[in-house]
PDB file of C-alpha atoms and ligand atoms in Angstrom:
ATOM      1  CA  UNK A  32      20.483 -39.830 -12.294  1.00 98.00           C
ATOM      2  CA  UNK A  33      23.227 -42.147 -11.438  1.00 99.00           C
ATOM      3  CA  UNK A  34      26.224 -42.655 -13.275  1.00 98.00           C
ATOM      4  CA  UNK A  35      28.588 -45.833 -12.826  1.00 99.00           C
ATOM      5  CA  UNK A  36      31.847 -45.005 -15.049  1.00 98.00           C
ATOM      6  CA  UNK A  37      34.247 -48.437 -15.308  1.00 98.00           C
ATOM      7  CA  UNK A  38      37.673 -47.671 -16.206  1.00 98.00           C
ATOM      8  CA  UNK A  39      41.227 -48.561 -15.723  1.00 97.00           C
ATOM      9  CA  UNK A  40      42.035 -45.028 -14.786  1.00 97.00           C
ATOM     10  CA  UNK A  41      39.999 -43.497 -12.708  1.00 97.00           C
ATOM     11  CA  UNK A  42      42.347 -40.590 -11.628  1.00 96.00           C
ATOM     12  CA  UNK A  43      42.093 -39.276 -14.953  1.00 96.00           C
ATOM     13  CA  UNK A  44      38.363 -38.556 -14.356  1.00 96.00           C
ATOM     14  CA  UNK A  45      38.672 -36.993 -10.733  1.00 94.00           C
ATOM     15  CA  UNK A  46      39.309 -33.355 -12.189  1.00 96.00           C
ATOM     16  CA  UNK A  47      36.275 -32.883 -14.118  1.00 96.00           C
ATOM     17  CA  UNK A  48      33.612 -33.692 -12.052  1.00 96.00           C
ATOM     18  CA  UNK A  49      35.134 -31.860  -8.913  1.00 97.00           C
ATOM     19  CA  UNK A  50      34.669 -28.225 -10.288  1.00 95.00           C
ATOM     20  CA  UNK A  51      31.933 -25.853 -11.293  1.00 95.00           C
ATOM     21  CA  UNK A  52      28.762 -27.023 -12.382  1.00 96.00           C
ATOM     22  CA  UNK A  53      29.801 -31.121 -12.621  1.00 97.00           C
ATOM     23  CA  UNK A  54      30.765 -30.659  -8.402  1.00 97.00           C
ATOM     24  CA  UNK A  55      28.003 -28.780  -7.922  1.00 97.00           C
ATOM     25  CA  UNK A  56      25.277 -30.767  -9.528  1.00 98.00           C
ATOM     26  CA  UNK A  57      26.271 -33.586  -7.570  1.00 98.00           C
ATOM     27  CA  UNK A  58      26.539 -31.548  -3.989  1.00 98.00           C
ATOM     28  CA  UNK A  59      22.579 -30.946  -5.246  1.00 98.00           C
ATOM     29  CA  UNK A  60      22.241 -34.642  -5.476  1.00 98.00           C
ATOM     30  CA  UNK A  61      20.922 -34.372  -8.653  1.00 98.00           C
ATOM     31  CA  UNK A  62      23.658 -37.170 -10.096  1.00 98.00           C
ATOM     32  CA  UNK A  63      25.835 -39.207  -8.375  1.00 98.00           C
ATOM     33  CA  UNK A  64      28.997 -40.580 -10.234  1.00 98.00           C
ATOM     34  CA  UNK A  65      30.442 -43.647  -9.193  1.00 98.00           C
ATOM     35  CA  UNK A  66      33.640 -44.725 -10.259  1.00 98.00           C
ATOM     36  CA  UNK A  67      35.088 -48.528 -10.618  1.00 98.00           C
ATOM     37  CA  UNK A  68      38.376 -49.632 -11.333  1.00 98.00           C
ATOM     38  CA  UNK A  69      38.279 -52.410 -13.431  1.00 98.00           C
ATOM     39  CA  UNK A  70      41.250 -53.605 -11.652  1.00 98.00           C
ATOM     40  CA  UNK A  71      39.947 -54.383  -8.636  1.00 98.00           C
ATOM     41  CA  UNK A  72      38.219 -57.225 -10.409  1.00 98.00           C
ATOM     42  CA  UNK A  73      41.002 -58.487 -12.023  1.00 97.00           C
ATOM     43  CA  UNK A  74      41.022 -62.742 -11.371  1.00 87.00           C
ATOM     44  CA  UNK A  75      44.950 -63.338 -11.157  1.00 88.00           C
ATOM     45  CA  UNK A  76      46.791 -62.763  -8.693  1.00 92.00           C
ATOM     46  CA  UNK A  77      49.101 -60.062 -11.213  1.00 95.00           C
ATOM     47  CA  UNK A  78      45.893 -58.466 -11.155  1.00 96.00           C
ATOM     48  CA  UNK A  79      46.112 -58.613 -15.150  1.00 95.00           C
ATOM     49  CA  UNK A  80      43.587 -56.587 -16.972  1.00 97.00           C
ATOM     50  CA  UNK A  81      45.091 -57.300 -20.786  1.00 96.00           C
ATOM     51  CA  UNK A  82      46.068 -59.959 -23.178  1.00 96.00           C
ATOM     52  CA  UNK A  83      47.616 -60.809 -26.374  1.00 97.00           C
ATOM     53  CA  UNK A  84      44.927 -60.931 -29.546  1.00 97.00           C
ATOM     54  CA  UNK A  85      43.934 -64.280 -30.958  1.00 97.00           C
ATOM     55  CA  UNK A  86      45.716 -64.639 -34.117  1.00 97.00           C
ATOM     56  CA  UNK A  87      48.327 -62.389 -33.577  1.00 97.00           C
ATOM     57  CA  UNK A  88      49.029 -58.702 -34.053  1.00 95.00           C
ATOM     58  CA  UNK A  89      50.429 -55.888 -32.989  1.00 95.00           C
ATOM     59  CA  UNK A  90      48.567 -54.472 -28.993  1.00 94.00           C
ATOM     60  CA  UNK A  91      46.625 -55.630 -26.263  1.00 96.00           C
ATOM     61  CA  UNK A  92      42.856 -56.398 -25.674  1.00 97.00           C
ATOM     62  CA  UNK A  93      41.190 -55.815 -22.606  1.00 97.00           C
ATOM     63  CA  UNK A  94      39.841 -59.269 -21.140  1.00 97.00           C
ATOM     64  CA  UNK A  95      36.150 -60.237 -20.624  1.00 98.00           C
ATOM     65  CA  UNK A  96      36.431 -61.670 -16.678  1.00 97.00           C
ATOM     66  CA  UNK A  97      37.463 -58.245 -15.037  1.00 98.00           C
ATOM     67  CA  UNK A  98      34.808 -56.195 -17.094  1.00 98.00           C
ATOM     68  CA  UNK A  99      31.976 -59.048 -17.109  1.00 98.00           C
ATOM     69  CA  UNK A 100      32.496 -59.458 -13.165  1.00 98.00           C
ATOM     70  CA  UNK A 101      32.107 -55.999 -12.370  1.00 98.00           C
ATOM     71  CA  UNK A 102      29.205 -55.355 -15.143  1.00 98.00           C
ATOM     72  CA  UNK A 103      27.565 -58.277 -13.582  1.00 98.00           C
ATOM     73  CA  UNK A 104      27.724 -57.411  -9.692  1.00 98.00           C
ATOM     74  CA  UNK A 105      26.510 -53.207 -10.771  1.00 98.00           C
ATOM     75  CA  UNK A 106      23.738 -54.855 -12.751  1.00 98.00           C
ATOM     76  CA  UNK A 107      22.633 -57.468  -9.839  1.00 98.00           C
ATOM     77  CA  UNK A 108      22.160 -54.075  -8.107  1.00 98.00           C
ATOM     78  CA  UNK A 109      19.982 -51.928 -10.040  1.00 98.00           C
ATOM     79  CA  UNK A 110      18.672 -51.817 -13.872  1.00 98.00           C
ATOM     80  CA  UNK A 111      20.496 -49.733 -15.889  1.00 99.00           C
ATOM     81  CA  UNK A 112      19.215 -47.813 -19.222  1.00 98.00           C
ATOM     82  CA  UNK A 113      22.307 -48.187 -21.073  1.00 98.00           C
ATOM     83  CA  UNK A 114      25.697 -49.575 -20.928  1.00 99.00           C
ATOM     84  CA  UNK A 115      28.090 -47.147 -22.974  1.00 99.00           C
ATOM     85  CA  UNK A 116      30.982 -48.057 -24.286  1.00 98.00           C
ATOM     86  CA  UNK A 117      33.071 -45.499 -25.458  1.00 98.00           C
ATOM     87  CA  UNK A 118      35.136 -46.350 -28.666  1.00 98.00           C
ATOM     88  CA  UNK A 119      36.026 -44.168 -31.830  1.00 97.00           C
ATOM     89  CA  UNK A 120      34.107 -46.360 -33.492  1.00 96.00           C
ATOM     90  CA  UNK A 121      30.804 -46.002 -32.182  1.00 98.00           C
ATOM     91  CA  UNK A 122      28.385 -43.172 -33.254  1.00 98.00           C
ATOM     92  CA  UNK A 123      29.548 -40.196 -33.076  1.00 98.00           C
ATOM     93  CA  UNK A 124      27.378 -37.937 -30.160  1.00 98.00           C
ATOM     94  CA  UNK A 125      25.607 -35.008 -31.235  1.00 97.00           C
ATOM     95  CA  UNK A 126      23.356 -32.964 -28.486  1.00 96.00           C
ATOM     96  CA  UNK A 127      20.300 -35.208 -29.812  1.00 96.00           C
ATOM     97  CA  UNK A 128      21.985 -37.774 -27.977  1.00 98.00           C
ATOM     98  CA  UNK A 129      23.179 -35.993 -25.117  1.00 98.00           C
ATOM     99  CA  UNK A 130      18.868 -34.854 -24.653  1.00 97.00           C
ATOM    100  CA  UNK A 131      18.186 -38.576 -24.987  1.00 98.00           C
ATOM    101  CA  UNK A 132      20.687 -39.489 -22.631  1.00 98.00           C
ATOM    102  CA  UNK A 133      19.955 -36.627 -20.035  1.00 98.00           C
ATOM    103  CA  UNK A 134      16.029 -38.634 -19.498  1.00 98.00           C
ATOM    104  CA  UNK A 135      17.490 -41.565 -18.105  1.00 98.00           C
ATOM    105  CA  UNK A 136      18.168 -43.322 -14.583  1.00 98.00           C
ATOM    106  CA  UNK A 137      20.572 -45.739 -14.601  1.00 98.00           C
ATOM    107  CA  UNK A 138      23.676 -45.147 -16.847  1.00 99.00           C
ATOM    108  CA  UNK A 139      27.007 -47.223 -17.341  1.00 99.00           C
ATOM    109  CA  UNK A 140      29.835 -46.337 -18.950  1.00 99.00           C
ATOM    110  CA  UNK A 141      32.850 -48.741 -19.747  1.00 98.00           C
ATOM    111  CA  UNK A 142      36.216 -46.569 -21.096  1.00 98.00           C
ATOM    112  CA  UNK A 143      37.912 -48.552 -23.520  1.00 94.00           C
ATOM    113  CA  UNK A 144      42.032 -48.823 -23.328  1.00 91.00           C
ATOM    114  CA  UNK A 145      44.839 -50.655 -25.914  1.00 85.00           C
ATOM    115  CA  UNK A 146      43.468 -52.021 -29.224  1.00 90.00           C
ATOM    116  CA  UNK A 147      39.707 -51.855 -27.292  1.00 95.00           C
ATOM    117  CA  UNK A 148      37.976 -54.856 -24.898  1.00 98.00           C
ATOM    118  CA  UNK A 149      37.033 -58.337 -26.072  1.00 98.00           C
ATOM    119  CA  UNK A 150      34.358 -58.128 -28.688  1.00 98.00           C
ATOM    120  CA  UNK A 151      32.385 -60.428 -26.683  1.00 98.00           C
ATOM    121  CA  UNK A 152      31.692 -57.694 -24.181  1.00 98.00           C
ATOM    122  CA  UNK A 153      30.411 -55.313 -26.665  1.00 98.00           C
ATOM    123  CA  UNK A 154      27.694 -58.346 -28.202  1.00 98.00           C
ATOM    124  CA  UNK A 155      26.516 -59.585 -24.638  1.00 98.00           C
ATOM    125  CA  UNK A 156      26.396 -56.852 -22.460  1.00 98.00           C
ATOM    126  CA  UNK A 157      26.699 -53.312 -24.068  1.00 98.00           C
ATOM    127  CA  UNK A 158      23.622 -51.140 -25.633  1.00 98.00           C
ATOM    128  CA  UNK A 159      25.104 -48.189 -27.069  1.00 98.00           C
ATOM    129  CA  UNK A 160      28.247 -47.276 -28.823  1.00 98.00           C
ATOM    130  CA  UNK A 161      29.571 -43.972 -28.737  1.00 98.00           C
ATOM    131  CA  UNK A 162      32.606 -42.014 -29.735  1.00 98.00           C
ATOM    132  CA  UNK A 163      32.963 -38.176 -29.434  1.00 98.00           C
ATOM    133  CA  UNK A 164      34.794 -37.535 -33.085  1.00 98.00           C
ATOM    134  CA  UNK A 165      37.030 -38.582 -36.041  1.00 97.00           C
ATOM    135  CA  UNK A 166      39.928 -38.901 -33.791  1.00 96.00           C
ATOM    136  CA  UNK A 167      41.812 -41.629 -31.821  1.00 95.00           C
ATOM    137  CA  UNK A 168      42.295 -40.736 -27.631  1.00 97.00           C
ATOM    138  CA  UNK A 169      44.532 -42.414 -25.769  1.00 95.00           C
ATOM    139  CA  UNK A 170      41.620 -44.332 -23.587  1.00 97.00           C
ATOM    140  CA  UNK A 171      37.696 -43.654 -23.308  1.00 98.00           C
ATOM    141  CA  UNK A 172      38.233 -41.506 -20.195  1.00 98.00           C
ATOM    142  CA  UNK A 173      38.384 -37.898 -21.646  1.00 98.00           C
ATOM    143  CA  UNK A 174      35.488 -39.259 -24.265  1.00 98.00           C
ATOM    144  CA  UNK A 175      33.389 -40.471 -21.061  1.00 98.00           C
ATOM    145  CA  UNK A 176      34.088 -36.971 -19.175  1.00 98.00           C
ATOM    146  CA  UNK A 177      32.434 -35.309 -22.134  1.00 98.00           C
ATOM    147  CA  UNK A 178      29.304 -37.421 -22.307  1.00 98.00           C
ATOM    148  CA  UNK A 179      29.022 -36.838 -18.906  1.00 98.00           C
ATOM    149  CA  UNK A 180      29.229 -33.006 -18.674  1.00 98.00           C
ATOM    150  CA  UNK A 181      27.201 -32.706 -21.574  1.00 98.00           C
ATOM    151  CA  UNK A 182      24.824 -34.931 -20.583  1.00 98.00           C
ATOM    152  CA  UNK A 183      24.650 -33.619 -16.734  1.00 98.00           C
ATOM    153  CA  UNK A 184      24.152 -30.478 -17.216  1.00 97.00           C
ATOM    154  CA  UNK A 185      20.649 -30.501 -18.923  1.00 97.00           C
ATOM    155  CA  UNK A 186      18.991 -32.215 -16.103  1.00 97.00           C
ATOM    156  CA  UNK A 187      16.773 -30.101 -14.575  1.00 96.00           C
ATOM    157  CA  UNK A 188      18.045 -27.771 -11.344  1.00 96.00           C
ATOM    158  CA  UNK A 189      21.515 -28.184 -12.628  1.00 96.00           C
ATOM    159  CA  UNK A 190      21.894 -25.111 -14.518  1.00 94.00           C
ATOM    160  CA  UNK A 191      19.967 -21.641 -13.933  1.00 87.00           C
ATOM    161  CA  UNK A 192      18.875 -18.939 -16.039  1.00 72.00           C
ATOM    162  CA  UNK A 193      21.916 -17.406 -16.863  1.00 64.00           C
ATOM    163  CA  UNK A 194      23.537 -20.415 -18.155  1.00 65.00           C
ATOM    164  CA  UNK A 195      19.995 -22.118 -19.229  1.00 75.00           C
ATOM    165  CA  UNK A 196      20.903 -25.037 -21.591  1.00 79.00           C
ATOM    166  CA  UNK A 197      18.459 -23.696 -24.019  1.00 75.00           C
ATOM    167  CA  UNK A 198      19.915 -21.407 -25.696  1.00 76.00           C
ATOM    168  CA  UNK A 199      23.067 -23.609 -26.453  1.00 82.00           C
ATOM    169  CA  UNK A 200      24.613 -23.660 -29.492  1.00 80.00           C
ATOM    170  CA  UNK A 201      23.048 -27.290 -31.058  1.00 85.00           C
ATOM    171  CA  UNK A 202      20.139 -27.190 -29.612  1.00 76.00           C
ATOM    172  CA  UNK A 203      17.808 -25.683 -32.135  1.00 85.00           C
ATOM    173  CA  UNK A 204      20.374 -26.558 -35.105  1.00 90.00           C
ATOM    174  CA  UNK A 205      22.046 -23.395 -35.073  1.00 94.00           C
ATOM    175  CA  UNK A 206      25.200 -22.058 -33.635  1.00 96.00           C
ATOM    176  CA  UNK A 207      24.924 -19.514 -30.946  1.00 95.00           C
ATOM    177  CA  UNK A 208      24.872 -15.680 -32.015  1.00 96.00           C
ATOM    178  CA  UNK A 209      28.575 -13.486 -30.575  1.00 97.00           C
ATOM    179  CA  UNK A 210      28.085 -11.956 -27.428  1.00 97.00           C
ATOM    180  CA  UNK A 211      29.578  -9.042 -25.899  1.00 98.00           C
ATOM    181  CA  UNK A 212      29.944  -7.234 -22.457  1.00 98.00           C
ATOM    182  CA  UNK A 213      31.263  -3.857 -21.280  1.00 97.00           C
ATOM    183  CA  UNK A 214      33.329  -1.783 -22.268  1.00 98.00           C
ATOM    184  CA  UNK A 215      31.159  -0.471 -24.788  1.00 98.00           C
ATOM    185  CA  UNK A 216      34.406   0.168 -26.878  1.00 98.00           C
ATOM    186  CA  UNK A 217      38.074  -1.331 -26.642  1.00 98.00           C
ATOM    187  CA  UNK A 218      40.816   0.058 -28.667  1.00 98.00           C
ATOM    188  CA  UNK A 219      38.268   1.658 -31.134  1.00 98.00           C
ATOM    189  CA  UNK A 220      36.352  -2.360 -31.257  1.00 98.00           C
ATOM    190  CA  UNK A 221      33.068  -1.310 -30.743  1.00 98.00           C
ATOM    191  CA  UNK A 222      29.873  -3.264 -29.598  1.00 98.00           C
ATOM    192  CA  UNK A 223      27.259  -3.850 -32.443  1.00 98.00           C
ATOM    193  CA  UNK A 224      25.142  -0.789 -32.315  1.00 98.00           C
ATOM    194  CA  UNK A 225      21.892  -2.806 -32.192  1.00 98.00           C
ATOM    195  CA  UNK A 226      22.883  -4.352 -29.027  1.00 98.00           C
ATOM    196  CA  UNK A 227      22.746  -1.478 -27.281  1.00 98.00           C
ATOM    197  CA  UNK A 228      19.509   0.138 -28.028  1.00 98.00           C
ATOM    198  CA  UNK A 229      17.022  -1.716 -26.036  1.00 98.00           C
ATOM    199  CA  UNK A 230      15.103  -2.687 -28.725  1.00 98.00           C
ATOM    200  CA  UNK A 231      14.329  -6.209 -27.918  1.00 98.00           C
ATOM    201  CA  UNK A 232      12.361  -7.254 -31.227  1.00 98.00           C
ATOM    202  CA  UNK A 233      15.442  -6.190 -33.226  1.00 98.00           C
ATOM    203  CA  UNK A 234      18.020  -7.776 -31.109  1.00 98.00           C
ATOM    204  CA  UNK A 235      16.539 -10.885 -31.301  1.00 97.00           C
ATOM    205  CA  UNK A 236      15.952 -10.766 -34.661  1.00 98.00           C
ATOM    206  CA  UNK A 237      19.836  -9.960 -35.424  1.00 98.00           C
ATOM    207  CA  UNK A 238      20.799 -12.794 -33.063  1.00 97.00           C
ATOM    208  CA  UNK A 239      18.417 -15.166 -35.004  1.00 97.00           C
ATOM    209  CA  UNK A 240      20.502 -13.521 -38.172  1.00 98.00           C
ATOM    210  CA  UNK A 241      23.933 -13.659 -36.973  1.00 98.00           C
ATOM    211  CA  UNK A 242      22.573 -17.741 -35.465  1.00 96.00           C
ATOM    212  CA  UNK A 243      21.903 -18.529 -39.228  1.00 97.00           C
ATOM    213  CA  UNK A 244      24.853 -16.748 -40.947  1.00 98.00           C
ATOM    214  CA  UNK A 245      27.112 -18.710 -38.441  1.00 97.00           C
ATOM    215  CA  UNK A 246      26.101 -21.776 -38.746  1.00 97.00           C
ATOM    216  CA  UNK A 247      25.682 -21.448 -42.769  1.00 98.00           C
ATOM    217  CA  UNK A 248      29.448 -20.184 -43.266  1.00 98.00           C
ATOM    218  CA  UNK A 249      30.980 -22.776 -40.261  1.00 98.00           C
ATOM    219  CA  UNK A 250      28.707 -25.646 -40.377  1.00 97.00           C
ATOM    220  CA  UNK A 251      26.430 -26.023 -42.992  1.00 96.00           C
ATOM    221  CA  UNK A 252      25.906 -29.534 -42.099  1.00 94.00           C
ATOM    222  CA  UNK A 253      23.507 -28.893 -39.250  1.00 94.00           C
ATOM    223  CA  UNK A 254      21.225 -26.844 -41.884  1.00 94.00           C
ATOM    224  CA  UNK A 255      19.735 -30.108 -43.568  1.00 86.00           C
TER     225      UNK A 255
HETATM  226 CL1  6GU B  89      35.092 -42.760 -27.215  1.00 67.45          CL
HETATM  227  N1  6GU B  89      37.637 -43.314 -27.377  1.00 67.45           N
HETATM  228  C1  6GU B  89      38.854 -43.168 -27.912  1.00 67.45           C
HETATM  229  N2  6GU B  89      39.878 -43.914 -27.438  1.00 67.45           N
HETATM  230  N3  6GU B  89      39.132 -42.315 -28.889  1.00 67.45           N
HETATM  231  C2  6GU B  89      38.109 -41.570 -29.324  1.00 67.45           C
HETATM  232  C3  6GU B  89      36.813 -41.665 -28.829  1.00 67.45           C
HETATM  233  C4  6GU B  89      36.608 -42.581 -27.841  1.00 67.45           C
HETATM  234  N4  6GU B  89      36.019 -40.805 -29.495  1.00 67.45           N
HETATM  235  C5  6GU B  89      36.809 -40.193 -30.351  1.00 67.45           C
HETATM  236  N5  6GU B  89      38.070 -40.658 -30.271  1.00 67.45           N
END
């Protein structure tokens, strides 16, 4: 997979992706992430990426020439399966999405800044919406760091057994079961008996339980 991420602060995204499994999926080559500051294709010479709304009103917009430049010389290079744009008011991404997303090649993602880009961008060049909650972010960066971790990790060789993406919270409905390590007991908190008495067909079936009772009392909405 191959990920082109166009922003107008690409600092903000160097942290995630150079740690743990994000570095490490892409030292296996199985993503690359490229990063483009829209910037760079700014056409005045005060390398202006903004301007004032047409009929008035109170922030910027981001300006078509910069972003339609540099979406125009990625796409004269290779096809691309989508062209995010993140915005809080796209759709909001559920793990669905992220399995969708995770069986594609080519992905684009433009992080919106100010009152949000030109609407002309979003009707001629962009395929999919997408915000990551009911709750306004500075700029699209954090928003596009968590489509790409939670998209990155499900391709296949990035994660291993132990931290196998299928038994995620989300992805059969349900929230994940509590889990426990040693000690045995802390300060009289004792592990659930059950856990500990190697009877397989009973643990799972209390995980399965404590799954449902979780997900009923915190978030019933994934039940229908
Ligand atoms: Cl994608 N962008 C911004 N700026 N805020 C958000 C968001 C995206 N998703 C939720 N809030």
């Amino acid at each position: 997979m191959r990920i082109d991420i166009l922003t107008l602060l690409p600092e903000l995204l160097e942290g995630p992706f150079s740690a743990s499994i994000m570095k490490r999926a892409q030292e296996k080559g199985l993503v690359e992430i490229h990063m483009h500051n829209i910037r760079d294709y700014s056409t005045n010479k005060h390398k202006n990426v903004d301007d004032y709304q047409y009929g008035g009103g109170a922030g910027m917009v981001m300006s078509i020439e910069p972003i339609a430049a540099l979406i125009d010389k990625l796409k004269a290079e290779r096809d691309y399966d989508e062209i995010i744009y993140m915005t809080p008011d796209g759709e909001v991404l559920d793990q669905g999405d992220c399995n969708d997303l995770s069986l594609k090649g080519n992905l684009m993602i433009l992080c919106g800044h100010y009152k949000g880009v030109d609407e002309r961008i979003r009707e001629h060049y962009i395929t999919k919406e997408i915000s990551i909650g009911s709750y306004v972010l500075s700029g699209g960066e954090l928003a596009a760091a968590v489509v790409v971790d939670s998209v990155v990790r499900l391709l296949p060789g990035v994660l291993n057994d132990e931290t196998s993406a299928l038994t995620d919270s989300f992805q059969d409905n349900l929230l994940s079961p509590p889990v426990y390590t040693r000690p045995p007991e802390f300060n009289g908190w004792k592990v659930p008996e059950v856990l500990l008495s190697g009877d397989f067909k009973k643990i799972d079936a209390w995980r399965e339980e404590q799954a449902l009772d979780r997900t009923t009392k915190r978030r019933p909405d994934l039940l229908y």
